[in-house]
Structures are given as C-alpha cells and as structure tokens.
Coordinates of C-alpha atoms (C1' of nucleotides) in Angstrom, one line a residue:
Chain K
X30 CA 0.0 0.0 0.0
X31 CA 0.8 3.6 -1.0
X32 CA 0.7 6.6 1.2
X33 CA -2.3 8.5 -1.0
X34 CA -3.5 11.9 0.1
X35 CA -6.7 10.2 1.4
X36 CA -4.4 7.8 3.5
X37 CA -2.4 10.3 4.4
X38 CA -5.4 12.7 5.7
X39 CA -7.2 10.2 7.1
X40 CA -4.0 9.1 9.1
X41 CA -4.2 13.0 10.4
X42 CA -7.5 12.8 11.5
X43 CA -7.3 10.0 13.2
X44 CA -3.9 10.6 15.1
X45 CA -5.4 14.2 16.0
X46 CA -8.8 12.2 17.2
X47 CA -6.6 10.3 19.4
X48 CA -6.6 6.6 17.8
X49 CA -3.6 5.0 18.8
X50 CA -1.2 3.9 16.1
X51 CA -2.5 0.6 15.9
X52 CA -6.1 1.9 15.6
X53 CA -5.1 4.1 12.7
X54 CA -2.9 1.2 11.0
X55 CA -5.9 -1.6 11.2
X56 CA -8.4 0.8 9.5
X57 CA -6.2 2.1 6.9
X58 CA -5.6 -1.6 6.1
X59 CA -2.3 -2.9 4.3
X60 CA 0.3 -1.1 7.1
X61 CA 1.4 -1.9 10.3
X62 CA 1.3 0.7 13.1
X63 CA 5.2 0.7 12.8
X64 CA 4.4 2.4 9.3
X65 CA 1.8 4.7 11.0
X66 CA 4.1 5.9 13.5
X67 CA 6.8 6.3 10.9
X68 CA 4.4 8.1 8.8
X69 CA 2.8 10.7 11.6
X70 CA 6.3 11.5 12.1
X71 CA 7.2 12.5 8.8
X72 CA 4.8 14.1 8.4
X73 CA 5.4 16.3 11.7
X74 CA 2.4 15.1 13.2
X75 CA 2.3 16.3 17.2
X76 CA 4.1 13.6 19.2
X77 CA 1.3 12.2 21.4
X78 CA 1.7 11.0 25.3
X79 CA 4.2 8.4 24.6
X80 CA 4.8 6.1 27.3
X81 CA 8.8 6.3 27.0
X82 CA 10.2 9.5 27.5
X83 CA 12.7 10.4 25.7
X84 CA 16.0 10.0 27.3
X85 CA 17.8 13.0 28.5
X86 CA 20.7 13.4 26.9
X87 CA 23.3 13.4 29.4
X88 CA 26.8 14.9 29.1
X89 CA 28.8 14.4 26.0
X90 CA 29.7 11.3 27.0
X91 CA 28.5 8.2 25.1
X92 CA 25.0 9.0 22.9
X93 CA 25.0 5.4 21.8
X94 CA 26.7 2.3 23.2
X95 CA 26.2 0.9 19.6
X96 CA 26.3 -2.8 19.4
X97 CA 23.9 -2.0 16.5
X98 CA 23.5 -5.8 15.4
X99 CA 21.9 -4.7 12.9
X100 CA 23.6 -1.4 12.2
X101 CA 26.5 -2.1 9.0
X102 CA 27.6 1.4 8.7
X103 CA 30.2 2.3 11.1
X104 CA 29.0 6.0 10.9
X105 CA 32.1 7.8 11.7
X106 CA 29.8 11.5 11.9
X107 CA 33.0 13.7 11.0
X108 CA 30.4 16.9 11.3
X109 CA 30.1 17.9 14.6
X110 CA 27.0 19.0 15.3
X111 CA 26.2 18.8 19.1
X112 CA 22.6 20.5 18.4
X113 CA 20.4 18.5 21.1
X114 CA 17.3 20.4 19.5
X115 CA 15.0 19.8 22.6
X116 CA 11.8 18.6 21.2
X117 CA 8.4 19.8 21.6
X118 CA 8.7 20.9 25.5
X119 CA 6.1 19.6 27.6
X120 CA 3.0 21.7 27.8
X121 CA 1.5 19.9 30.7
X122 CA 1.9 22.4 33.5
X123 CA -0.2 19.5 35.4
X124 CA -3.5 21.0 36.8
X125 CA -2.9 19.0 40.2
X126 CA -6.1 17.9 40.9
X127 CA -8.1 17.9 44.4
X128 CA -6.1 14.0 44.9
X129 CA -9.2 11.8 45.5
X130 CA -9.4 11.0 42.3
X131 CA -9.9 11.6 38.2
X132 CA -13.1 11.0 37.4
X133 CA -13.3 8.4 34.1
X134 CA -15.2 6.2 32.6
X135 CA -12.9 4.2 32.6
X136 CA -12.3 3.0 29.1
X137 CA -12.9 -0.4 28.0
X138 CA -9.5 -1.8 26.8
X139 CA -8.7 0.2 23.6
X140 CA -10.7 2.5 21.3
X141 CA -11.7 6.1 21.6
X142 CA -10.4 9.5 22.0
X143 CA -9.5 8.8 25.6
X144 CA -8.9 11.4 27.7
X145 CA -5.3 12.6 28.3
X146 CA -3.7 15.0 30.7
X147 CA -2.9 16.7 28.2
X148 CA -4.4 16.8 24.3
X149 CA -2.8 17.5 21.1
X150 CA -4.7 20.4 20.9
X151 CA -2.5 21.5 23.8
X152 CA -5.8 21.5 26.4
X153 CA -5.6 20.6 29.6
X154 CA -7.7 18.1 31.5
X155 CA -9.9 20.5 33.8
X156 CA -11.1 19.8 37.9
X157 CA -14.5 19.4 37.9
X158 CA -14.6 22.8 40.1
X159 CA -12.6 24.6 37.2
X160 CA -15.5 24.3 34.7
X161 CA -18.6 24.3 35.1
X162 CA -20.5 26.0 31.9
X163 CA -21.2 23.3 29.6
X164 CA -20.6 19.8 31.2
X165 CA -22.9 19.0 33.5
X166 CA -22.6 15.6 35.2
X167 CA -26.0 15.1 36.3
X168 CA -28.1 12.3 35.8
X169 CA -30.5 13.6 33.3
X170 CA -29.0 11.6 30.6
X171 CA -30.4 9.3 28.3
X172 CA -29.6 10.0 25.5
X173 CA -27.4 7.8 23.5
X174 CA -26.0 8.9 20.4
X175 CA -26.5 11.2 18.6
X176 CA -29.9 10.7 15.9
X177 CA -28.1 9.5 12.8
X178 CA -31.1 11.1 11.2
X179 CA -29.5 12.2 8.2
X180 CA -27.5 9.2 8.6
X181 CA -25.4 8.5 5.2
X182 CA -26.8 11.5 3.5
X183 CA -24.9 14.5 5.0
X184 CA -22.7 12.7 7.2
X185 CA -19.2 14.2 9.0
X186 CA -16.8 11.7 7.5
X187 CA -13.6 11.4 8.8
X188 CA -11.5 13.8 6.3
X189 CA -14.3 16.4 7.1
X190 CA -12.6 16.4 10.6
X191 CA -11.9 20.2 11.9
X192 CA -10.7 22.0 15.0
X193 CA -14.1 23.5 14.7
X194 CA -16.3 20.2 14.7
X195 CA -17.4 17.8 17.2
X196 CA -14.8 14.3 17.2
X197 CA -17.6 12.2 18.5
X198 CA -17.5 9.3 16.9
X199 CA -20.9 7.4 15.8
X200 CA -20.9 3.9 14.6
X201 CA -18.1 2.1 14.0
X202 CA -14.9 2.8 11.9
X203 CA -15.0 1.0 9.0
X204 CA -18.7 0.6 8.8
X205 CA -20.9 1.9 6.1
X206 CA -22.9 4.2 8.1
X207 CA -19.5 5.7 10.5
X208 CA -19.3 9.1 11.1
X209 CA -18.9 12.1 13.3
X210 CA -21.0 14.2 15.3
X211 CA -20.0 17.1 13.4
X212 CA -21.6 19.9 15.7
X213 CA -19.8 22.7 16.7
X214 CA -17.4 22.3 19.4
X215 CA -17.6 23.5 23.3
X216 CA -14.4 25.5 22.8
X217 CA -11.2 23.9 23.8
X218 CA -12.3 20.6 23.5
X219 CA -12.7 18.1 20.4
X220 CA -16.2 17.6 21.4
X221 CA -19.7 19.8 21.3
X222 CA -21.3 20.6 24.4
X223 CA -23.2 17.5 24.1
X224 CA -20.9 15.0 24.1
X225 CA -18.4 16.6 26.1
X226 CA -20.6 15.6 28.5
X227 CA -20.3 11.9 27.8
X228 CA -16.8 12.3 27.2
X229 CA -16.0 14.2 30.4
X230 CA -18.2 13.0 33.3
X231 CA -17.5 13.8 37.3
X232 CA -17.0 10.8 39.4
X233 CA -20.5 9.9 40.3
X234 CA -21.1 7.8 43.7
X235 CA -21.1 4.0 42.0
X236 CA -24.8 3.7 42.9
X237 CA -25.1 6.4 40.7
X238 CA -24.2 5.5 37.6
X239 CA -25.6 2.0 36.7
X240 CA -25.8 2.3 33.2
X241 CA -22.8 2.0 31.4
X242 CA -21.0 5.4 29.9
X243 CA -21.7 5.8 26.4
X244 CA -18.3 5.1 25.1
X245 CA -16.2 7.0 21.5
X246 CA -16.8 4.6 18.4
X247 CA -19.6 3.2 19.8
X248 CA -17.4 0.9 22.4
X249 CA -15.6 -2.2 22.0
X250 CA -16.0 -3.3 18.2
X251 CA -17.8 -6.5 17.6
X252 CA -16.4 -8.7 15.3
Chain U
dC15 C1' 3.9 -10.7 29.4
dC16 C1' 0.9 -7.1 27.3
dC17 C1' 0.3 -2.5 25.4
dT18 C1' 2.1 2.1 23.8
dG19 C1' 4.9 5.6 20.8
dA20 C1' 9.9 6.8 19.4
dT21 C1' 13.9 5.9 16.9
dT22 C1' 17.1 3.9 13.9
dC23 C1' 18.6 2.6 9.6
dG24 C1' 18.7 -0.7 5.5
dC25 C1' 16.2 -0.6 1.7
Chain O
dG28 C1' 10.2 8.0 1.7
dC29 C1' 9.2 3.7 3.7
dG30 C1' 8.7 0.5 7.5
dA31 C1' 10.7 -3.6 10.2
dA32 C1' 13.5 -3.9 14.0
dT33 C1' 14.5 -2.3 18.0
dC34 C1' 14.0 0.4 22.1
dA35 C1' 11.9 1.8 26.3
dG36 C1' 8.1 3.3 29.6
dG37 C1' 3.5 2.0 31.7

DNA sequence: CCCTGATTCGC
DNA sequence: GCGAATCAGG
C-alpha cells in the first residue's frame, strides 16, 4: 500500500482524534502501526503521550553504546553537530487535581479518543470545580447517540474532521454508516457541548451511575 | 507478558 | 520515503 493523500489525511485525522497507532494502522488496512508511526512523524504530526520519555541526553559522554546488530555502517559522523534540539517541551503544567481521584469512565480496553492530561490540541484536562458551563454531570442523561437522522446522507466523514467540529464518533470505523457528530465544538475541547458531557463526566457515587458510559466509536467493536 | 509511541537505519 | 527492527516506559 501507497501513502495517497486520502491515507495520508485520514492518518491525520485519526492521530489528532486520538486513535492509537494501531487503531489508525488496522483501518487504513495494508500497514502496520510501525508504518503509521513512521508516517505521523514525517509528516510532523504532534508527538502524542508516549509512554517512553525520551531520554535526556546526558553529558557528552557516550549517545549510543552501539552494538547495533543490525547497524552495517560504522557511521564515523565527521560533522560535529552537538545541536540536542530539545523537542516539543512539555506543555502539561499538570492542573494538580483535588487528589481523590480523576473521574473516568474508565475505558474499555482500547478505542476512543481517551482522555489525556494533556491533548494535542495542547488543552488541559480541567477539575471538575474549574469548569462548570457546559458539562454538566447530572443524571439527566439518556440519551445515546447522537440521531443518525441524516445518517449516510450528509454525514461528518472522517477527512471532514476540523478544530471547529465535534470528534464524536458514531458507529463504527470501517462501517458503512460511521461518522462524526460534526456539531460545533464547546471550545477547547474536540467535542460539542453534548458529548463533552459523555466524554468528560464527574465521578459519580457507584450507585449512581448503573448504566454503562456511552463510550467513543460506539465501544468495544464486535467482530 | 501485554500495550504504547519513538527511533534507527537498511532498503 | 518507507517501515521492520528495536528500544523503552507503563
């Protein structure tokens, strides 16, 4: 498989919806997330929460032990060029929350725009006490997703993805009638009003909150 | 172990 | 430019 525009815009969208690499690679189809990753890259794609942090480089001592099994070129680097170029600097000044907990809905096991500390549009998660306009975590909900009533016909497809347009997914990737909610978003977040109220719910008491939280892509994808 | 993204480097 | 191999944190 070939990189086309579509690929290429689709892999956007989805990296900026928050799909993890593997996510991205399955519905594109013919790569592996190794050729996702390697893609977003290239293509200067925001570095998301990675889970290794890239190592400090220490003092001009040894960068690279280099067995480099696999590594033929000796490399001897006759330029010297010391430029560390410190990456994107963490933007996370870390809202500190009230320590009893981070409300979630806890996630299923993969799929959907979860909620980081910090997203790639460079927001910050929020105490519940910070914000209170829009997202209201009262019970009054019953709503499931959004009505698909113009379902196929003038749907948000995934390349119609903006900053200024709800993420929420509805449906299924990969399915016929999968799309977006396409509302306009509560500002700062990927999300409208409505569903940043699914997305970002206060810790209720368990009793509370029997039925189970309406989850991004329509939860765990049956197969 | 599993997952994740980052990086390297032969092609 | 591409992506498998590798690395490294959670």
């Amino acid at each position: 498989m070939s990189w086309t525009e579509e690929r290429i815009d689709t892999l956007k969208k989805m990296w900026d919806s928050g799909l993890t690499a593997t996510q991205i690679a399955e519905e594109l189809g013919g790569v592996s997330r190794n050729a996702v990753i390697g893609k977003a890259h290239r293509l200067g794609l925001p570095s998301r929460p990675s889970p290794v942090k890239p190592n400090e480089p220490k003092a001009a001592a040894e960068p690279k032990p280099a067995p480099a099994p696999r590594a033929a070129a000796p490399a001897p680097a006759p330029t010297p060029a010391p430029a560390p170029a410190p990456r994107a600097a963490a933007p996370a000044p870390a809202p500190e929350s009230a320590g009893d907990d981070s409300a979630e809905p806890a996630a299923p096991k993969r799929e959907g725009p979860v909620l980081r500390s910090v997203g790639p549009g460079g927001f910050v998660r929020q105490n519940p006490g910070e914000q209170a306009p829009p997202i209201s975590p009262a019970p009054p909900r019953r709503l499931v997703p959004a009505k698909p009533s113009d379902a196929i016909a003038g749907k948000t497809s995934l390349l119609d993805l903006s900053d200024k347009i709800c993420k929420w997914p509805l449906g299924h990737p990969g399915e016929p009638d999968f799309h977006f909610c396409g509302d306009k978003v509560n500002p700062g977040f990927p999300y409208c009003v409505e569903h940043c109220g699914h997305a970002y719910q206060a810790q209720l008491p368990r009793r509370d909150r029997r039925p189970p939280p309406p989850l991004p892509f329509g939860g765990p994808r049956v197969r």
